[in-house]
PDB file of C-alpha atoms in Angstrom:
ATOM      1  CA  MET A  14     -15.624  12.522 -89.660  1.00 57.00           C
ATOM      2  CA  ALA A  15     -15.528  16.221 -88.984  1.00 56.00           C
ATOM      3  CA  GLN A  16     -18.750  15.908 -86.991  1.00 58.00           C
ATOM      4  CA  GLU A  17     -17.306  13.110 -84.845  1.00 59.00           C
ATOM      5  CA  THR A  18     -14.181  15.178 -84.181  1.00 60.00           C
ATOM      6  CA  ALA A  19     -16.321  18.164 -83.191  1.00 54.00           C
ATOM      7  CA  ALA A  20     -18.433  15.965 -80.912  1.00 54.00           C
ATOM      8  CA  ARG A  21     -15.332  14.507 -79.237  1.00 55.00           C
ATOM      9  CA  ARG A  22     -13.942  18.013 -78.799  1.00 58.00           C
ATOM     10  CA  GLU A  23     -17.239  19.161 -77.250  1.00 60.00           C
ATOM     11  CA  ARG A  24     -17.294  16.190 -74.873  1.00 59.00           C
ATOM     12  CA  SER A  25     -13.689  16.909 -73.935  1.00 58.00           C
ATOM     13  CA  HIS A  26     -14.491  20.543 -73.186  1.00 58.00           C
ATOM     14  CA  THR A  27     -17.538  19.513 -71.151  1.00 61.00           C
ATOM     15  CA  GLU A  28     -15.547  16.992 -69.135  1.00 55.00           C
ATOM     16  CA  ALA A  29     -12.805  19.547 -68.546  1.00 50.00           C
ATOM     17  CA  ALA A  30     -15.361  22.111 -67.417  1.00 55.00           C
ATOM     18  CA  LEU A  31     -16.965  19.587 -65.053  1.00 57.00           C
ATOM     19  CA  ALA A  32     -13.584  18.615 -63.675  1.00 54.00           C
ATOM     20  CA  ALA A  33     -12.671  22.265 -63.153  1.00 57.00           C
ATOM     21  CA  SER A  34     -16.018  22.880 -61.476  1.00 70.00           C
ATOM     22  CA  GLU A  35     -15.463  19.928 -59.155  1.00 79.00           C
ATOM     23  CA  VAL A  36     -11.984  21.171 -58.293  1.00 75.00           C
ATOM     24  CA  ALA A  37     -13.379  24.652 -57.600  1.00 80.00           C
ATOM     25  CA  LEU A  38     -16.079  23.136 -55.388  1.00 82.00           C
ATOM     26  CA  GLU A  39     -13.547  21.112 -53.410  1.00 85.00           C
ATOM     27  CA  LEU A  40     -11.309  24.155 -52.988  1.00 87.00           C
ATOM     28  CA  ALA A  41     -14.231  26.294 -51.783  1.00 88.00           C
ATOM     29  CA  LEU A  42     -15.387  23.600 -49.369  1.00 88.00           C
ATOM     30  CA  ALA A  43     -11.838  23.191 -48.091  1.00 90.00           C
ATOM     31  CA  GLU A  44     -11.560  26.959 -47.585  1.00 90.00           C
ATOM     32  CA  ALA A  45     -14.824  27.090 -45.637  1.00 91.00           C
ATOM     33  CA  ALA A  46     -13.820  24.088 -43.524  1.00 92.00           C
ATOM     34  CA  GLY A  47     -10.397  25.578 -42.827  1.00 93.00           C
ATOM     35  CA  ARG A  48     -11.857  28.932 -41.779  1.00 92.00           C
ATOM     36  CA  LEU A  49     -14.333  27.112 -39.550  1.00 92.00           C
ATOM     37  CA  ASP A  50     -11.493  25.195 -37.882  1.00 94.00           C
ATOM     38  CA  VAL A  51      -9.763  28.500 -37.083  1.00 93.00           C
ATOM     39  CA  VAL A  52     -12.769  29.988 -35.245  1.00 92.00           C
ATOM     40  CA  ARG A  53     -14.596  26.882 -34.006  1.00 92.00           C
ATOM     41  CA  SER A  54     -12.923  26.721 -30.586  1.00 91.00           C
ATOM     42  CA  ALA A  55     -13.523  30.415 -29.896  1.00 91.00           C
ATOM     43  CA  ALA A  56     -17.107  30.170 -31.124  1.00 90.00           C
ATOM     44  CA  GLU A  57     -17.888  27.147 -28.953  1.00 89.00           C
ATOM     45  CA  GLY A  58     -16.284  28.960 -26.023  1.00 89.00           C
ATOM     46  CA  VAL A  59     -18.596  31.929 -26.575  1.00 88.00           C
ATOM     47  CA  VAL A  60     -21.614  29.619 -26.574  1.00 86.00           C
ATOM     48  CA  ASP A  61     -20.500  27.975 -23.309  1.00 87.00           C
ATOM     49  CA  VAL A  62     -19.668  31.229 -21.521  1.00 86.00           C
ATOM     50  CA  ALA A  63     -22.874  32.911 -22.701  1.00 84.00           C
ATOM     51  CA  ALA A  64     -24.868  30.003 -21.296  1.00 81.00           C
ATOM     52  CA  GLU A  65     -23.011  30.267 -17.971  1.00 81.00           C
ATOM     53  CA  LEU A  66     -23.675  34.005 -17.802  1.00 80.00           C
ATOM     54  CA  GLY A  67     -27.333  33.538 -18.686  1.00 74.00           C
ATOM     55  CA  ASP A  68     -27.105  35.660 -21.835  1.00 77.00           C
ATOM     56  CA  PRO A  69     -28.886  33.782 -24.643  1.00 76.00           C
ATOM     57  CA  GLY A  70     -28.183  36.370 -27.349  1.00 77.00           C
ATOM     58  CA  PRO A  71     -24.572  35.483 -28.223  1.00 79.00           C
ATOM     59  CA  ALA A  72     -25.172  31.785 -27.558  1.00 79.00           C
ATOM     60  CA  ASP A  73     -28.070  31.655 -30.021  1.00 84.00           C
ATOM     61  CA  GLU A  74     -26.353  33.817 -32.629  1.00 84.00           C
ATOM     62  CA  ILE A  75     -23.054  31.964 -32.642  1.00 86.00           C
ATOM     63  CA  GLY A  76     -24.692  28.569 -32.185  1.00 86.00           C
ATOM     64  CA  ASP A  77     -26.921  29.150 -35.213  1.00 88.00           C
ATOM     65  CA  ALA A  78     -23.932  30.281 -37.279  1.00 88.00           C
ATOM     66  CA  LEU A  79     -21.945  27.180 -36.323  1.00 91.00           C
ATOM     67  CA  ARG A  80     -24.819  24.930 -37.314  1.00 91.00           C
ATOM     68  CA  ALA A  81     -25.294  26.777 -40.601  1.00 92.00           C
ATOM     69  CA  VAL A  82     -21.646  26.257 -41.585  1.00 91.00           C
ATOM     70  CA  THR A  83     -21.677  22.596 -40.575  1.00 92.00           C
ATOM     71  CA  GLU A  84     -24.914  21.865 -42.411  1.00 93.00           C
ATOM     72  CA  ALA A  85     -23.697  23.647 -45.557  1.00 92.00           C
ATOM     73  CA  LEU A  86     -20.459  21.652 -45.518  1.00 91.00           C
ATOM     74  CA  THR A  87     -22.373  18.403 -45.040  1.00 91.00           C
ATOM     75  CA  ALA A  88     -24.605  19.311 -47.965  1.00 91.00           C
ATOM     76  CA  ARG A  89     -21.487  20.275 -49.993  1.00 89.00           C
ATOM     77  CA  SER A  90     -22.941  23.704 -50.637  1.00 89.00           C
ATOM     78  CA  ALA A  91     -19.778  25.759 -50.956  1.00 89.00           C
ATOM     79  CA  ALA A  92     -21.455  29.133 -51.479  1.00 90.00           C
ATOM     80  CA  GLU A  93     -23.657  28.717 -48.403  1.00 92.00           C
ATOM     81  CA  ALA A  94     -20.742  27.417 -46.339  1.00 92.00           C
ATOM     82  CA  LEU A  95     -18.542  30.389 -47.250  1.00 91.00           C
ATOM     83  CA  MET A  96     -21.372  32.836 -46.511  1.00 92.00           C
ATOM     84  CA  ALA A  97     -22.137  31.201 -43.171  1.00 92.00           C
ATOM     85  CA  VAL A  98     -18.502  31.110 -42.058  1.00 93.00           C
ATOM     86  CA  ALA A  99     -18.107  34.771 -43.029  1.00 93.00           C
ATOM     87  CA  GLU A 100     -21.105  35.658 -40.849  1.00 90.00           C
ATOM     88  CA  LEU A 101     -19.621  33.646 -37.997  1.00 91.00           C
ATOM     89  CA  GLU A 102     -16.277  35.435 -38.338  1.00 92.00           C
ATOM     90  CA  GLY A 103     -18.096  38.774 -38.348  1.00 90.00           C
ATOM     91  CA  TRP A 104     -20.228  38.085 -35.276  1.00 87.00           C
ATOM     92  CA  LEU A 105     -17.536  36.494 -33.135  1.00 90.00           C
ATOM     93  CA  PRO A 106     -15.508  39.615 -32.139  1.00 91.00           C
ATOM     94  CA  ASP A 107     -18.624  41.511 -31.024  1.00 89.00           C
ATOM     95  CA  ALA A 108     -19.896  38.488 -29.110  1.00 88.00           C
ATOM     96  CA  GLU A 109     -16.534  38.083 -27.362  1.00 88.00           C
ATOM     97  CA  ARG A 110     -16.474  41.783 -26.417  1.00 89.00           C
ATOM     98  CA  ARG A 111     -20.001  41.542 -25.031  1.00 86.00           C
ATOM     99  CA  LEU A 112     -19.115  38.517 -22.939  1.00 87.00           C
ATOM    100  CA  ASP A 113     -15.953  40.221 -21.677  1.00 89.00           C
ATOM    101  CA  GLU A 114     -18.135  43.113 -20.501  1.00 86.00           C
ATOM    102  CA  LEU A 115     -20.620  40.732 -18.881  1.00 85.00           C
ATOM    103  CA  GLN A 116     -17.830  38.858 -17.100  1.00 87.00           C
ATOM    104  CA  LEU A 117     -16.338  42.118 -15.855  1.00 87.00           C
ATOM    105  CA  ALA A 118     -19.754  43.246 -14.608  1.00 86.00           C
ATOM    106  CA  LEU A 119     -20.226  39.879 -12.889  1.00 88.00           C
ATOM    107  CA  GLN A 120     -16.837  40.136 -11.186  1.00 88.00           C
ATOM    108  CA  ARG A 121     -17.638  43.649  -9.985  1.00 88.00           C
ATOM    109  CA  ARG A 122     -20.941  42.437  -8.547  1.00 89.00           C
ATOM    110  CA  LEU A 123     -19.191  39.536  -6.822  1.00 90.00           C
ATOM    111  CA  ASP A 124     -16.565  41.886  -5.371  1.00 89.00           C
ATOM    112  CA  LEU A 125     -19.301  44.188  -4.099  1.00 90.00           C
ATOM    113  CA  VAL A 126     -21.260  41.266  -2.640  1.00 92.00           C
ATOM    114  CA  VAL A 127     -18.238  40.227  -0.553  1.00 91.00           C
ATOM    115  CA  ALA A 128     -17.461  43.813   0.498  1.00 90.00           C
ATOM    116  CA  LEU A 129     -21.095  44.498   1.386  1.00 92.00           C
ATOM    117  CA  ARG A 130     -21.389  41.316   3.433  1.00 93.00           C
ATOM    118  CA  ASP A 131     -18.283  42.276   5.401  1.00 92.00           C
ATOM    119  CA  ALA A 132     -19.426  45.876   5.882  1.00 91.00           C
ATOM    120  CA  MET A 133     -22.916  44.878   7.028  1.00 93.00           C
ATOM    121  CA  THR A 134     -21.680  42.257   9.482  1.00 94.00           C
ATOM    122  CA  GLY A 135     -19.209  44.834  10.722  1.00 91.00           C
ATOM    123  CA  GLU A 136     -22.208  46.994  11.663  1.00 90.00           C
ATOM    124  CA  GLY A 137     -23.774  44.162  13.644  1.00 90.00           C
ATOM    125  CA  PHE A 138     -25.930  42.538  10.965  1.00 93.00           C
ATOM    126  CA  VAL A 139     -26.248  38.774  10.734  1.00 95.00           C
ATOM    127  CA  PHE A 140     -25.744  37.468   7.211  1.00 96.00           C
ATOM    128  CA  GLU A 141     -28.484  34.942   6.374  1.00 96.00           C
ATOM    129  CA  GLY A 142     -27.342  33.968   2.869  1.00 95.00           C
ATOM    130  CA  SER A 143     -27.620  35.124  -0.738  1.00 93.00           C
ATOM    131  CA  ASP A 144     -29.387  34.197  -3.967  1.00 92.00           C
ATOM    132  CA  ASP A 145     -28.087  34.415  -7.530  1.00 89.00           C
ATOM    133  CA  GLN A 146     -30.879  36.103  -9.479  1.00 84.00           C
ATOM    134  CA  GLY A 147     -29.206  35.754 -12.885  1.00 79.00           C
ATOM    135  CA  GLY A 148     -27.747  39.215 -13.484  1.00 81.00           C
ATOM    136  CA  SER A 149     -28.004  40.284  -9.843  1.00 89.00           C
ATOM    137  CA  PHE A 150     -27.430  38.958  -6.331  1.00 93.00           C
ATOM    138  CA  ARG A 151     -29.798  39.240  -3.381  1.00 95.00           C
ATOM    139  CA  LEU A 152     -28.338  39.208   0.124  1.00 96.00           C
ATOM    140  CA  HIS A 153     -30.342  38.665   3.303  1.00 96.00           C
ATOM    141  CA  PHE A 154     -29.450  40.235   6.659  1.00 96.00           C
ATOM    142  CA  THR A 155     -31.100  40.550  10.048  1.00 94.00           C
ATOM    143  CA  ARG A 156     -30.438  42.821  13.019  1.00 89.00           C
ATOM    144  CA  SER A 157     -30.741  42.060  16.700  1.00 85.00           C
ATOM    145  CA  THR A 158     -33.789  44.344  16.701  1.00 81.00           C
ATOM    146  CA  GLY A 159     -35.587  41.872  14.426  1.00 86.00           C
ATOM    147  CA  ALA A 160     -35.363  44.137  11.377  1.00 88.00           C
ATOM    148  CA  THR A 161     -34.596  42.458   8.056  1.00 91.00           C
ATOM    149  CA  TYR A 162     -32.599  43.911   5.177  1.00 92.00           C
ATOM    150  CA  GLU A 163     -32.815  42.377   1.721  1.00 93.00           C
ATOM    151  CA  THR A 164     -30.085  43.897  -0.437  1.00 92.00           C
ATOM    152  CA  THR A 165     -29.896  43.500  -4.223  1.00 92.00           C
ATOM    153  CA  VAL A 166     -26.578  44.029  -6.010  1.00 91.00           C
ATOM    154  CA  ALA A 167     -27.167  44.673  -9.711  1.00 89.00           C
ATOM    155  CA  THR A 168     -25.604  46.369 -12.738  1.00 86.00           C
ATOM    156  CA  GLU A 169     -27.235  48.967 -14.988  1.00 84.00           C
ATOM    157  CA  ASP A 170     -26.930  48.711 -18.775  1.00 79.00           C
ATOM    158  CA  ASP A 171     -24.124  51.290 -18.705  1.00 80.00           C
ATOM    159  CA  GLY A 172     -22.136  49.244 -16.181  1.00 79.00           C
ATOM    160  CA  THR A 173     -23.137  51.298 -13.118  1.00 85.00           C
ATOM    161  CA  LEU A 174     -23.366  49.223  -9.952  1.00 87.00           C
ATOM    162  CA  VAL A 175     -26.638  49.521  -8.035  1.00 88.00           C
ATOM    163  CA  LEU A 176     -27.555  48.646  -4.450  1.00 89.00           C
ATOM    164  CA  VAL A 177     -31.240  48.371  -3.580  1.00 89.00           C
ATOM    165  CA  TYR A 178     -32.315  47.755   0.025  1.00 90.00           C
ATOM    166  CA  HIS A 179     -35.707  46.428   1.079  1.00 89.00           C
ATOM    167  CA  VAL A 180     -36.061  47.033   4.805  1.00 87.00           C
ATOM    168  CA  ALA A 181     -38.719  45.609   7.075  1.00 86.00           C
ATOM    169  CA  GLY A 182     -39.264  46.020  10.813  1.00 82.00           C
ATOM    170  CA  GLU A 183     -36.934  49.010  11.238  1.00 73.00           C
ATOM    171  CA  PRO A 184     -38.285  52.072  13.076  1.00 66.00           C
ATOM    172  CA  ASP A 185     -37.547  55.303  11.271  1.00 57.00           C
ATOM    173  CA  GLY A 186     -35.730  57.120  14.025  1.00 51.00           C
ATOM    174  CA  THR A 187     -32.954  57.055  16.578  1.00 50.00           C
ATOM    175  CA  LEU A 188     -33.764  55.271  19.812  1.00 47.00           C
ATOM    176  CA  TYR A 189     -31.917  55.802  23.065  1.00 50.00           C
ATOM    177  CA  ALA A 190     -31.408  53.751  26.171  1.00 49.00           C
ATOM    178  CA  PRO A 191     -32.239  55.314  29.545  1.00 51.00           C
ATOM    179  CA  GLN A 192     -28.616  56.413  29.892  1.00 52.00           C
ATOM    180  CA  ASP A 193     -28.907  58.313  26.576  1.00 51.00           C
ATOM    181  CA  GLU A 194     -26.744  55.751  24.806  1.00 48.00           C
ATOM    182  CA  THR A 195     -27.596  55.166  21.178  1.00 46.00           C
ATOM    183  CA  VAL A 196     -29.296  51.825  20.605  1.00 49.00           C
ATOM    184  CA  TRP A 197     -29.485  52.148  16.825  1.00 49.00           C
ATOM    185  CA  ASP A 198     -29.330  54.929  14.276  1.00 59.00           C
ATOM    186  CA  THR A 199     -31.741  55.902  11.584  1.00 75.00           C
ATOM    187  CA  THR A 200     -31.666  53.558   8.620  1.00 81.00           C
ATOM    188  CA  GLU A 201     -30.004  56.113   6.343  1.00 81.00           C
ATOM    189  CA  ALA A 202     -27.200  56.844   8.820  1.00 83.00           C
ATOM    190  CA  LEU A 203     -26.582  53.149   9.300  1.00 85.00           C
ATOM    191  CA  LEU A 204     -26.340  52.482   5.573  1.00 87.00           C
ATOM    192  CA  GLU A 205     -24.138  55.529   5.056  1.00 86.00           C
ATOM    193  CA  ARG A 206     -21.638  53.981   7.480  1.00 87.00           C
ATOM    194  CA  VAL A 207     -21.886  50.706   5.556  1.00 89.00           C
ATOM    195  CA  HIS A 208     -21.154  52.574   2.324  1.00 87.00           C
ATOM    196  CA  GLU A 209     -18.147  54.302   3.833  1.00 86.00           C
ATOM    197  CA  ALA A 210     -16.744  50.863   4.646  1.00 86.00           C
ATOM    198  CA  LEU A 211     -17.154  49.846   0.993  1.00 83.00           C
ATOM    199  CA  GLY A 212     -14.647  52.474  -0.148  1.00 70.00           C
ATOM    200  CA  GLY A 213     -10.901  52.209  -0.353  1.00 59.00           C
ATOM    201  CA  ASP A 214      -8.492  52.134  -3.241  1.00 56.00           C
ATOM    202  CA  ASP A 215     -10.468  49.554  -5.193  1.00 56.00           C
ATOM    203  CA  GLY A 216     -13.867  49.808  -3.543  1.00 68.00           C
ATOM    204  CA  PHE A 217     -17.376  50.870  -4.440  1.00 78.00           C
ATOM    205  CA  VAL A 218     -17.978  54.619  -4.685  1.00 80.00           C
ATOM    206  CA  PRO A 219     -21.662  55.111  -3.835  1.00 80.00           C
ATOM    207  CA  GLY A 220     -23.857  57.981  -4.874  1.00 80.00           C
ATOM    208  CA  GLU A 221     -26.705  59.539  -2.916  1.00 81.00           C
ATOM    209  CA  LEU A 222     -28.906  57.184  -0.942  1.00 82.00           C
ATOM    210  CA  THR A 223     -32.555  57.664  -1.919  1.00 82.00           C
ATOM    211  CA  ARG A 224     -35.713  56.093  -0.563  1.00 71.00           C
ATOM    212  CA  ASP A 225     -39.204  55.207  -1.706  1.00 65.00           C
ATOM    213  CA  GLY A 226     -41.797  55.578   1.005  1.00 56.00           C
ATOM    214  CA  LYS A 227     -41.681  55.815   4.797  1.00 52.00           C
ATOM    215  CA  PRO A 228     -40.891  54.008   7.012  1.00 50.00           C
ATOM    216  CA  PRO A 229     -37.699  52.946   5.249  1.00 49.00           C
ATOM    217  CA  GLY A 230     -39.115  50.313   2.919  1.00 56.00           C
ATOM    218  CA  ARG A 231     -36.975  50.607  -0.210  1.00 71.00           C
ATOM    219  CA  LEU A 232     -33.677  52.494  -0.412  1.00 78.00           C
ATOM    220  CA  ARG A 233     -31.345  52.713  -3.379  1.00 79.00           C
ATOM    221  CA  THR A 234     -27.895  53.955  -4.275  1.00 81.00           C
ATOM    222  CA  GLN A 235     -25.767  53.587  -7.378  1.00 78.00           C
ATOM    223  CA  GLY A 236     -22.067  54.028  -7.920  1.00 74.00           C
ATOM    224  CA  ARG A 237     -19.005  52.719  -9.652  1.00 67.00           C
ATOM    225  CA  ALA A 238     -15.989  50.539  -8.973  1.00 60.00           C
ATOM    226  CA  ARG A 239     -13.046  52.785  -8.249  1.00 46.00           C
ATOM    227  CA  SER A 240     -10.453  50.299  -9.529  1.00 39.00           C
ATOM    228  CA  ALA A 241      -8.835  51.670 -12.705  1.00 32.00           C
ATOM    229  CA  ALA A 242      -7.312  48.269 -13.363  1.00 32.00           C
ATOM    230  CA  ARG A 243     -10.723  46.605 -13.445  1.00 33.00           C
ATOM    231  CA  GLU A 244     -12.258  49.392 -15.518  1.00 37.00           C
ATOM    232  CA  GLY A 245      -9.503  49.008 -18.053  1.00 36.00           C
ATOM    233  CA  GLY A 246      -9.959  45.215 -18.183  1.00 33.00           C
TER     234      GLY A 246
END
């Protein structure tokens, strides 16, 4: 009799322990699912924006974390689900900050593209179109002389804006008409005037214009956006 009572007591304890374990599992799964619900929208937004900006790092990182949480919940693995959602929560702020920086850099490039197009056409260039290079923009211009200017607008890793000009068909000198009127200036002088037109309260502040090779060939300048509002986000 005593043995039967002890056996029943043992079974009761085992059943209670199993029930408690099941309750703990359900609570842990519910916690992981609830935390996932809180960050899911932001995480999916990061994946979408990263794809649009052509930056696979955050998209892959956050996408993998989302899948890990979902798969762990489906498999009812509470420990793995809680670990995966914690990693997702930890990665998300850094990923969002990175994308904010990339979006700001993109907007600065777009602003400079528009300003450069206007400044170049103001100096008599014909705008022939632009290409999105994924992280940079390439603009195509021609002059009445037949010279072509291919201008790349890019951003350095530290956020510095860069303009790189590839020039073809431009003589490296100042030519004059018979009446001593200027027909066109040297390439550097022409681009310096373009850069002056890019200034203003919220414009591009260029640095020194440098060149690789003669005749003009490749010229480069880097600078920053003057706008304090943009720099501050």
